[in-house]
Amino acid sequence: MSPTRDEQHWMYRNMVTSRRFEETIAKIYFEGKTPVFNMANGPIPGEMHLSDGQEPVAVGVCAHLTPEDVVTATHRPHHQAIAKGVDLDKMAAEIFGKTTGLSGGRGGHMHIFDPDVNFACSGIIAQGMGPAVGAALSRKMQGKPGVAVAFLGEGAVNQGAWHEAMNLAAVWKLPFVCVIEDNAWGISVAKSTATSIANNADRAAAYGIPGTRIEGNDPYAIYEAAGAAIARARAGEGPSLIEVETYRLAGHFMGDAEGYRPEGEKDALFEKDPIPKMRAKLLADGVASEAELDAIEAESAARVEAAIKFARESADPAPEDALTAVFAA
Amino acid sequence: MTKSNERKLTIARSMAEAVAQEMRVDPSVFVMGEDIGPLGGVYGNTRGLIEEFGAERIRDTPISETAFIGAAVGAAQDGMRPVVELMFVDFFGVCFDAIYNLMAKNIYFSGGNLKVPMVLMTSTGGGYSDGGQHSQCVYGTFAHLPGMKVVAPSNAYDAKGLMTAAMRDDSPVVYMYHKGLQGMGWLGTEAGATVHVPEESYTVEIGKAKVVRQGKDVTIVSLGMGVHNALKAAKTLEGQGVSAEVVDLVSLVPLDRETIRASVAKTGRLIVVDEDYMSYGVSGEIIASVTEHDISVLKAAPKRVAFPDVPIPFARVMEQYCLPNPDKIVAAWDEMKAA
């Protein structure tokens, strides 16, 4: 299964939008945080986990999803949110902690919730699994269309929650796909130090479900594998596991000195940046012209600029709004 | 004296009845947990449900509390109304992230755009030598963390009405039922918990305490099993010419501070009875609710009868030494009077 021309344009557009978004956030993040870095300062306080380099996973999977499908994401959620169609203005405003944000500033960047497109997060490693499996159960019980996808990092696969939920999804044969973004690092701990096997897709055998590993951070291969897994889920044939080799071009969080990376690793990763690679492929395959790609890039940049402007110009929440929305209205 | 039309049910049966009645009218309600299917729940509170509703809606789960409580959160956010069972509240240790980081926070994290209509029912309490990992109450632990409503019925009438209210609530409700009130013979049931329960579906308001005995000399506040100890103590005190008022909290979150304050304003004295650990818990919160509001109503320093700050011991004599009981409540009154 290969992506159509339109799908390829959509994938490229969302990869570029995500990258522009992260680059812009990165720039703004340091406002007020120099010369002394203090996470609490500036227009975007708190931790910031950027997804630069991991865009192929988000678009390769979400190309197969509609708003009614469910996605749970992690502490590093922006690329997935963008690909899932989360409202970019409201997401930016949430990241700035503004009253116009998705949750009016109650959540922040690790807690992006947009029920309109069935997108949710947990900042706790592997804890998106249970809710995604539960949403899949809900669809199965209600006979309602839709599948659930949980995105996780490779470190999450060593959490008990992951194993419990994989087993539950498999034993109940739920319309669920687990997508592992293997960026090789759990903050500073290498996958090879933390994980007893090289290929987490092998773990699928423990639950009697299909498992696939995609090398090379290739959006086309991800698209194909995700398409098969999601089609299987939609057909009621049960869950699948996909692990994708991807690259974290940024630190774990903004301010991470990345001293744990071997010499030269970052440079080598930038050589493999998936965005210029996809651009070159689109041109080589004759799927898009320079002009079309330039237009996509310009539109993405404008889209991000508008979202950031919306966020910057939005009002802070009333402080006492902190005391509301603890319970359902 | 037996009244005509009286229909005494155990808490276990009243819980199951509430769930069955709601499931008949609301297809989004389903139950999942360990041994809640053909076994009917270790404490009988899902008995008969699988026969009527089948294994799709009455789901036995693997022993994976993190997964199935997390799944309940996802299902609740997706339009279902799951009732999940955590067999012993003590097991919260293996799944608390799903409870307090997901279930309790996702409404807030969504700015109120999501509903999380689920019930986490879980057994509490000791007194039958089950040791320190199967006998706790940890009421205060749950009530302390924002985002969860917490209820704890002391009798079958409230048990049914609270369960119905909990299933209809759009926020997560932790439903803490005491094993010693459940009506399971093998747990040595407190007879006072088995009361008349109307056949029809009804709700008991979450967040409303009840004055279950009127009095004028001292207010005894408690919940769950403690209410029965308080009522027994009140009877003893009555023999001594002391008129004790007993407040059944019914809910810990929201906490009905008004009812507590009104009672203490009337009696001027307060004893709190709590089977949970003494420190940093429910008993301290109840006293603070009164003292920070209007300390002048108190004629004596408040007293607590609570579990000492030790893990729950196994040996019968040791556990009974630690547990609240009517004699300790009467002794608390004696000390209060002597002071």
XYZ file of C-alpha atoms in Angstrom:
668
model
C 0.000 0.000 0.000
C 1.456 3.327 -1.091
C 0.223 6.810 -0.267
C -1.657 8.633 -3.002
C -0.366 11.893 -4.381
C -2.737 13.824 -2.121
C -1.696 11.768 0.877
C 1.956 12.424 0.156
C 1.278 16.140 -0.032
C -0.661 15.904 3.228
C 2.180 13.992 4.877
C 4.796 16.492 3.742
C 2.629 19.432 4.760
C 2.119 18.053 8.268
C 5.801 17.189 8.689
C 6.750 20.718 7.707
C 4.060 22.305 9.867
C 5.231 20.261 12.822
C 8.875 21.189 12.266
C 8.070 24.905 11.841
C 5.968 24.746 14.959
C 8.766 23.169 17.003
C 11.380 25.557 15.630
C 9.208 28.501 16.509
C 8.452 27.164 19.982
C 12.180 26.559 20.515
C 12.985 30.146 19.658
C 10.282 31.601 21.872
C 11.066 29.172 24.684
C 14.369 30.901 25.400
C 12.773 34.344 25.608
C 13.235 35.415 29.204
C 15.435 32.389 29.925
C 18.757 34.004 29.079
C 21.375 34.643 30.257
C 20.346 32.488 33.226
C 18.261 29.479 32.267
C 15.277 29.196 34.542
C 12.482 26.988 33.313
C 9.861 29.032 35.105
C 10.546 32.186 33.080
C 9.473 33.460 29.678
C 6.269 33.245 27.675
C 6.479 29.434 27.579
C 7.383 28.204 31.069
C 7.886 24.622 32.141
C 9.445 21.635 30.467
C 9.449 21.472 26.681
C 9.894 18.237 24.743
C 10.248 18.812 21.023
C 9.586 16.262 18.331
C 11.995 17.423 15.600
C 12.964 14.423 13.511
C 10.073 12.211 14.621
C 7.528 13.666 12.203
C 7.472 10.652 9.824
C 5.914 8.470 12.521
C 3.088 10.898 13.159
C 2.186 11.429 9.506
C 2.729 7.844 8.387
C 0.234 6.654 10.994
C -2.246 9.538 11.083
C -2.602 9.505 7.294
C -4.850 6.499 7.916
C -6.892 8.069 10.698
C -10.003 10.221 10.746
C -11.107 12.568 13.516
C -13.326 9.839 14.977
C -10.315 7.567 15.577
C -8.641 7.874 18.963
C -5.000 8.782 19.580
C -3.154 8.930 22.873
C 0.235 10.587 22.962
C 3.031 11.246 25.387
C 5.054 14.034 26.947
C 6.341 14.721 23.394
C 3.031 15.153 21.593
C 3.143 18.077 19.151
C 3.878 16.209 15.911
C 1.174 13.649 16.624
C -1.316 16.330 17.630
C -0.695 18.240 14.418
C -1.020 15.117 12.278
C -4.212 14.129 14.121
C -5.738 17.505 13.360
C -5.694 19.084 16.814
C -6.625 22.775 16.586
C -3.245 24.480 16.157
C -4.314 27.867 17.529
C -5.719 26.349 20.689
C -2.749 24.011 21.074
C -0.303 26.902 20.788
C -2.352 28.884 23.284
C -2.312 25.924 25.670
C 1.463 25.720 25.392
C 1.613 29.414 26.299
C -0.826 28.802 29.173
C -3.492 31.098 27.795
C -7.196 31.201 28.455
C -7.878 30.330 24.821
C -5.849 27.134 25.109
C -7.356 23.692 24.662
C -7.928 23.462 28.407
C -7.651 27.135 29.272
C -4.089 26.701 30.505
C -4.802 23.900 32.966
C -2.846 21.265 31.078
C 0.194 22.647 29.288
C 2.314 21.046 26.631
C 2.340 17.529 28.127
C -1.436 17.472 28.504
C -2.884 18.213 25.094
C -6.553 17.179 25.035
C -8.758 17.847 22.033
C -11.961 15.792 22.269
C -13.115 17.142 18.895
C -10.508 14.922 17.226
C -10.259 12.332 20.022
C -6.726 13.263 21.018
C -5.401 12.852 24.570
C -2.040 12.679 26.319
C -0.387 11.453 29.432
C 2.941 12.818 30.568
C 3.589 9.566 32.439
C 5.517 6.989 30.453
C 3.302 4.244 28.956
C 0.149 5.565 30.603
C -1.497 6.435 27.318
C -1.853 2.704 26.775
C -4.772 2.020 29.116
C -6.978 4.839 27.843
C -6.298 3.924 24.209
C -7.125 0.280 24.838
C -10.243 1.398 26.718
C -11.343 3.589 23.815
C -10.872 0.602 21.536
C -12.987 -1.463 23.921
C -15.638 1.255 23.864
C -15.785 1.204 20.069
C -16.020 -2.562 20.001
C -18.749 -2.680 22.643
C -20.763 0.101 21.037
C -20.273 -1.262 17.551
C -19.075 2.220 16.645
C -16.446 2.738 13.952
C -12.975 3.842 14.874
C -9.678 2.465 16.051
C -7.376 3.614 18.824
C -3.667 4.272 18.430
C -1.249 4.757 21.313
C 2.037 6.469 20.451
C 4.885 5.735 22.856
C 8.618 6.010 23.079
C 10.837 2.930 23.097
C 11.469 3.421 26.810
C 7.772 2.922 27.553
C 7.954 -0.704 26.500
C 9.735 -1.510 29.752
C 6.822 -0.240 31.823
C 4.391 -2.704 33.367
C 1.505 -0.624 32.068
C 2.602 -1.373 28.525
C 2.598 -5.124 29.002
C -0.683 -5.175 30.901
C -2.434 -3.124 28.248
C -0.951 -5.072 25.314
C -2.226 -8.272 26.862
C -5.647 -6.778 27.498
C -5.927 -5.502 23.915
C -4.878 -8.891 22.584
C -7.029 -11.074 24.828
C -10.074 -8.939 23.985
C -9.064 -8.611 20.304
C -9.555 -4.853 20.297
C -9.198 -2.386 17.395
C -5.936 -1.012 18.726
C -2.486 -0.243 17.330
C 0.554 0.487 19.457
C 3.169 2.617 17.717
C 6.585 2.831 19.341
C 8.792 5.737 18.354
C 12.267 4.362 18.910
C 14.448 7.442 19.076
C 17.152 5.393 20.784
C 17.214 7.454 23.977
C 15.177 7.447 27.174
C 16.341 10.910 28.258
C 20.032 9.963 28.619
C 19.805 6.181 28.771
C 20.438 4.356 25.531
C 17.958 1.748 24.370
C 20.739 -0.836 24.354
C 21.372 -0.149 28.052
C 17.725 -0.347 29.049
C 16.089 -2.929 26.806
C 16.951 -6.601 26.679
C 16.148 -7.035 22.993
C 17.054 -4.929 19.981
C 13.699 -5.091 18.274
C 10.641 -4.317 20.371
C 8.393 -5.614 17.630
C 9.552 -9.067 18.740
C 7.567 -8.482 21.895
C 4.380 -8.799 19.860
C 4.934 -12.554 19.837
C 4.391 -12.556 23.600
C 0.834 -11.401 22.980
C 0.144 -13.412 19.868
C -0.224 -10.346 17.663
C 1.627 -9.070 14.578
C 4.712 -6.967 15.185
C 6.697 -4.968 12.646
C 9.804 -2.836 12.884
C 10.436 -0.061 10.393
C 14.014 1.089 9.891
C 15.248 4.388 8.598
C 12.549 6.806 9.814
C 10.924 6.384 6.423
C 7.441 7.928 6.150
C 6.547 5.656 3.246
C 7.419 2.446 5.065
C 5.634 3.706 8.167
C 2.592 4.541 6.065
C 2.535 1.022 4.677
C 2.962 -0.764 8.005
C 0.466 1.478 9.785
C -2.002 1.035 6.967
C -1.893 -2.725 7.360
C -2.197 -2.573 11.149
C -5.046 -0.076 11.111
C -6.912 -1.990 8.408
C -6.556 -5.122 10.510
C -7.919 -3.270 13.536
C -10.827 -1.854 11.533
C -11.643 -5.325 10.269
C -12.000 -6.565 13.841
C -8.945 -8.778 13.635
C -7.290 -7.335 16.717
C -4.326 -5.238 17.744
C -0.870 -4.835 16.224
C 2.471 -3.493 17.328
C 4.749 -1.303 15.241
C 8.180 -0.059 16.232
C 9.706 2.700 14.146
C 13.321 3.720 14.118
C 13.188 7.481 14.360
C 15.536 10.315 15.267
C 15.310 12.808 18.074
C 17.026 15.813 16.563
C 16.484 17.865 19.716
C 17.392 17.095 23.309
C 15.034 15.235 25.588
C 13.878 18.641 26.770
C 14.816 22.213 25.992
C 17.974 22.921 27.933
C 19.263 19.347 27.663
C 23.029 19.579 27.064
C 22.965 16.098 25.474
C 26.388 15.192 26.826
C 25.344 11.564 26.723
C 25.299 11.455 22.928
C 28.367 9.918 21.282
C 30.567 12.324 19.348
C 29.144 13.055 15.949
C 25.760 11.401 16.513
C 23.749 14.586 16.150
C 25.525 15.589 12.947
C 24.869 12.179 11.459
C 21.211 12.404 12.414
C 20.813 15.783 10.761
C 22.283 14.242 7.604
C 19.281 11.924 7.703
C 16.716 14.655 8.445
C 13.487 13.169 7.078
C 12.057 16.449 5.792
C 14.663 17.264 3.094
C 14.688 13.566 2.276
C 10.978 13.495 1.646
C 11.166 16.722 -0.335
C 13.799 15.201 -2.592
C 11.763 12.058 -3.027
C 8.582 13.944 -3.902
C 10.508 15.819 -6.568
C 12.341 12.762 -7.860
C 9.128 10.776 -8.096
C 7.387 13.648 -9.852
C 4.722 13.687 -7.134
C 5.180 17.380 -6.442
C 6.812 20.308 -8.178
C 9.201 22.782 -6.592
C 6.450 25.355 -6.741
C 3.973 23.082 -5.006
C 6.434 22.251 -2.249
C 7.382 25.890 -1.843
C 3.703 26.696 -1.493
C 3.189 23.944 1.086
C 6.161 25.244 3.063
C 4.944 28.820 2.892
C 1.444 27.810 3.955
C 2.813 25.757 6.858
C 4.950 28.661 8.007
C 1.985 31.017 7.789
C -0.214 28.567 9.650
C 2.312 28.305 12.470
C 2.827 32.047 12.558
C -0.907 32.605 12.865
C -1.170 30.069 15.688
C 1.706 31.630 17.591
C 0.237 35.088 17.078
C -3.089 33.836 18.399
C -1.335 32.365 21.432
C 0.767 35.431 22.155
C -2.158 37.801 21.840
C -4.556 35.726 23.895
C -5.187 36.685 27.480
C -3.826 34.891 30.485
C -6.454 32.916 32.323
C -8.069 34.501 35.334
C -5.976 33.034 38.168
C -9.056 31.853 40.009
C -10.071 29.776 36.989
C -7.544 27.321 38.416
C -10.291 26.320 40.804
C -12.768 25.308 38.105
C -13.205 22.242 35.877
C -11.992 19.785 38.515
C -15.242 17.909 38.044
C -17.533 17.632 35.041
C -19.977 20.518 34.737
C -40.300 -5.557 64.748
C -40.722 -6.380 61.098
C -42.646 -3.819 59.125
C -44.887 -4.847 56.277
C -43.287 -4.273 52.875
C -39.891 -4.438 54.500
C -37.229 -5.715 52.144
C -33.932 -6.106 53.906
C -30.924 -6.385 51.651
C -27.220 -6.672 52.295
C -24.928 -4.005 50.868
C -23.614 -6.583 48.397
C -27.075 -7.290 47.051
C -28.089 -3.654 46.977
C -24.968 -2.753 44.975
C -25.689 -5.492 42.451
C -29.319 -4.411 42.232
C -28.360 -0.795 41.560
C -25.980 -1.834 38.800
C -28.524 -4.189 37.224
C -31.271 -1.571 37.230
C -28.986 1.014 35.635
C -27.693 -1.457 33.053
C -31.266 -2.193 31.985
C -31.875 1.438 31.084
C -28.387 2.604 30.086
C -26.493 0.496 27.527
C -23.290 2.457 28.182
C -22.939 1.002 31.684
C -20.726 -2.059 31.966
C -18.700 -3.720 34.696
C -15.143 -4.934 34.652
C -12.742 -6.252 37.205
C -11.266 -9.372 38.654
C -13.698 -12.204 39.433
C -16.783 -10.070 38.869
C -18.208 -12.462 36.245
C -19.379 -15.976 37.057
C -18.029 -15.690 40.604
C -20.191 -12.605 41.179
C -17.433 -10.629 42.845
C -15.372 -11.747 45.801
C -17.744 -9.698 47.971
C -20.922 -10.605 46.129
C -21.547 -7.167 44.713
C -21.845 -8.325 41.091
C -23.730 -11.533 41.800
C -26.271 -12.436 39.152
C -25.180 -9.777 36.703
C -23.434 -12.008 34.186
C -26.486 -14.229 33.960
C -28.635 -11.263 32.935
C -26.171 -9.172 30.915
C -23.594 -11.625 29.579
C -19.820 -11.619 29.461
C -19.583 -8.652 27.070
C -20.949 -6.208 29.644
C -19.831 -8.074 32.764
C -16.151 -8.501 31.971
C -13.754 -10.572 33.979
C -10.324 -9.033 33.497
C -6.793 -10.296 33.746
C -4.993 -9.379 36.977
C -3.882 -6.104 35.408
C -5.312 -3.246 37.446
C -3.230 -0.608 35.677
C -4.532 -1.752 32.296
C -8.183 -2.157 33.098
C -8.540 0.980 35.223
C -6.675 2.917 32.534
C -8.971 1.303 29.972
C -11.998 2.374 31.973
C -10.752 5.961 31.751
C -10.445 5.658 27.973
C -13.861 4.039 27.664
C -15.438 6.680 29.911
C -13.940 9.447 27.786
C -15.368 7.690 24.745
C -18.988 7.627 25.902
C -19.208 4.550 28.087
C -19.961 4.455 31.815
C -17.706 1.764 33.228
C -17.998 0.407 36.735
C -14.640 -1.091 37.599
C -13.690 -3.047 40.642
C -10.396 -2.832 42.479
C -10.814 -5.959 44.555
C -9.024 -4.681 47.672
C -8.290 -0.981 48.006
C -4.844 -2.047 49.197
C -4.104 -2.981 45.578
C -4.085 0.700 44.624
C -0.330 0.423 44.918
C -0.085 -1.329 41.557
C -2.393 1.019 39.648
C -2.450 4.414 41.272
C -1.170 6.197 38.203
C -4.275 5.172 36.298
C -6.375 6.409 39.205
C -4.867 9.719 40.242
C -2.942 10.792 37.138
C -5.543 9.713 34.559
C -8.979 9.141 36.074
C -8.750 12.057 38.487
C -7.051 14.597 36.230
C -8.318 14.187 32.686
C -11.406 16.365 33.173
C -9.170 19.155 34.440
C -6.524 18.620 31.777
C -9.247 18.953 29.171
C -10.521 22.171 30.706
C -13.811 20.445 31.376
C -14.246 19.453 27.733
C -14.117 15.759 28.628
C -16.336 13.788 30.926
C -14.941 10.811 32.802
C -18.084 9.049 34.000
C -16.769 5.990 35.791
C -17.141 4.281 39.124
C -14.164 2.686 40.828
C -15.639 0.391 43.450
C -13.250 -1.022 45.967
C -13.377 -2.884 49.252
C -11.944 -1.488 52.455
C -11.440 -2.473 56.035
C -10.099 -5.121 58.306
C -10.989 -6.814 61.521
C -10.711 -10.342 60.218
C -6.943 -10.874 60.381
C -6.172 -10.530 56.709
C -2.889 -8.774 57.348
C -1.460 -5.472 56.284
C -2.008 -5.679 52.510
C -5.675 -6.697 52.604
C -7.192 -4.712 55.469
C -6.629 -1.023 54.917
C -9.129 1.771 54.413
C -6.878 4.510 52.982
C -9.901 6.812 52.792
C -7.718 9.823 53.341
C -5.349 8.889 50.530
C -8.127 8.925 47.958
C -9.994 11.874 49.433
C -6.793 13.916 49.550
C -6.167 13.851 45.815
C -8.344 16.211 43.800
C -10.559 15.119 40.947
C -12.278 12.082 42.418
C -15.554 12.010 44.267
C -15.351 9.539 47.148
C -18.263 7.814 48.838
C -18.423 5.200 51.589
C -21.842 3.773 52.471
C -22.599 2.457 55.942
C -25.804 0.622 55.045
C -27.596 -1.034 52.158
C -30.048 1.826 51.550
C -27.254 4.314 50.997
C -25.201 1.707 49.148
C -27.851 1.331 46.461
C -28.629 5.011 46.120
C -24.983 6.032 46.079
C -24.164 3.442 43.426
C -26.955 4.726 41.193
C -25.840 8.320 41.755
C -22.233 7.351 41.044
C -23.103 5.645 37.756
C -25.032 8.746 36.639
C -22.267 11.162 37.613
C -20.129 12.579 34.792
C -17.075 12.661 37.085
C -15.178 9.685 38.455
C -16.522 8.328 41.731
C -14.525 6.105 44.065
C -17.026 3.872 45.817
C -15.449 2.450 48.977
C -17.447 -0.358 50.553
C -16.415 -1.911 53.822
C -15.961 -5.672 53.793
C -17.394 -5.976 57.277
C -20.667 -4.404 56.147
C -21.037 -6.420 52.984
C -23.284 -9.170 54.225
C -20.804 -11.908 53.437
C -21.141 -14.399 56.250
C -17.491 -15.316 56.099
C -16.467 -11.764 56.868
C -18.572 -11.454 60.010
C -21.070 -8.870 58.889
C -22.272 -5.973 60.980
C -26.015 -6.554 61.203
C -26.894 -2.867 61.198
C -25.768 -2.529 57.595
C -28.520 -4.799 56.302
C -31.579 -2.570 56.089
C -34.721 -1.968 54.088
C -33.987 -1.156 50.469
C -36.724 0.053 48.118
C -37.139 -2.055 45.039
C -37.234 0.840 42.606
C -34.145 2.702 41.433
C -33.278 5.833 43.445
C -30.270 8.011 44.200
C -28.613 9.120 47.411
C -26.965 12.513 46.957
C -23.185 12.434 46.738
C -21.712 15.065 49.027
C -24.459 15.056 51.653
C -23.870 13.745 55.171
C -26.662 12.345 57.323
C -27.442 12.838 60.982
C -28.293 9.233 61.791
C -28.907 9.819 65.497
C -29.979 13.032 67.142
C -28.247 14.173 70.311
C -27.237 17.286 72.186
C -24.090 16.590 74.244
C -21.517 15.357 71.733
C -21.217 14.825 67.985
C -19.641 11.597 66.798
C -18.643 11.800 63.123
C -17.729 8.702 61.172
C -18.186 6.729 57.966
C -18.668 3.137 56.895
C -18.082 0.671 59.733
C -17.313 3.510 62.102
C -20.937 4.661 61.983
C -22.032 1.390 63.550
C -19.386 1.678 66.251
C -20.553 5.231 66.882
C -24.188 4.157 67.168
C -23.270 1.432 69.638
C -21.229 3.877 71.679
C -24.110 6.354 71.589
C -26.372 3.699 73.045
C -23.931 3.030 75.874
C -23.600 6.753 76.519
C -27.354 7.090 76.605
C -27.336 4.667 79.533
C -25.016 7.120 81.282
C -27.318 10.011 80.582
C -25.242 11.369 77.695
C -26.990 12.316 74.477
C -24.734 11.654 71.477
C -25.474 12.788 67.943
C -24.041 10.602 65.176
C -23.147 11.997 61.746
C -22.629 9.539 58.892
C -20.394 11.290 56.375
C -21.662 9.098 53.496
C -19.329 11.030 51.164
C -15.761 12.151 51.723
C -15.584 14.159 48.495
C -17.398 16.481 48.330
C -17.315 16.728 52.124
C -20.484 18.069 53.719
C -18.800 20.444 56.139
C -22.077 22.279 56.796
C -23.765 19.299 58.396
C -20.718 18.606 60.571
C -20.436 22.241 61.663
C -24.141 22.522 62.390
C -24.046 19.434 64.573
C -20.964 20.518 66.507
C -22.407 24.008 66.911
C -25.334 22.331 68.609
C -23.431 19.859 70.823
C -20.157 21.741 71.396
C -18.145 18.535 71.388
C -16.649 16.408 68.621
C -15.323 12.866 68.408
C -14.207 11.569 65.018
C -14.077 7.837 64.421
C -12.025 6.621 61.472
C -10.723 3.153 60.626
C -8.079 4.762 58.417
C -4.678 5.716 59.792
C -4.759 8.556 62.325
C -2.334 11.073 60.913
C -2.835 13.310 57.871
C -6.227 11.804 57.212
C -10.008 12.076 57.461
C -10.095 12.592 61.229
C -7.802 15.604 61.071
C -9.772 17.046 58.153
C -13.075 16.797 60.002
C -11.654 18.540 63.056
C -10.075 21.253 60.918
C -13.418 21.791 59.185
C -14.876 22.759 62.537
C -11.967 24.591 64.158
C -10.967 26.760 61.215
C -14.590 27.740 60.759
C -15.560 28.709 64.300
C -13.495 27.396 67.182
C -15.746 29.138 69.695
C -18.450 26.493 69.349
C -16.210 23.922 71.033
C -16.617 23.289 74.744
C -13.765 20.767 74.759
C -10.819 19.762 72.587
C -11.936 17.359 69.840
C -10.979 13.686 70.078
C -10.012 11.116 67.486
C -10.554 7.374 67.547
C -8.591 6.157 64.545
C -6.186 3.438 63.498
C -2.724 4.130 64.947
C 0.034 4.946 62.467
C 1.268 1.387 62.032
C 0.752 -1.166 59.261
C -2.266 -3.345 60.005
C -1.066 -6.242 62.165
C -2.145 -9.827 61.562
C -2.539 -11.305 65.063
C -6.133 -10.997 66.209
C -5.306 -9.394 69.537
C -2.996 -6.890 67.895
C -5.415 -5.906 65.161
C -8.332 -5.597 67.559
C -6.141 -3.468 69.820
C -5.629 -1.039 66.960
C -9.135 -0.910 65.458
C -11.717 1.642 66.577
C -14.568 0.158 68.622
C -17.485 1.407 70.730
C -15.529 1.144 73.984
C -12.809 3.433 72.630
C -15.431 5.970 71.655
C -16.974 5.887 75.116
C -13.460 6.239 76.575
C -12.875 9.271 74.354
C -16.005 10.837 75.807
C -14.796 10.076 79.348
C -11.469 11.776 78.654
C -13.221 14.728 77.076
C -15.475 15.099 80.075
C -12.557 14.785 82.514
C -10.424 17.391 80.741
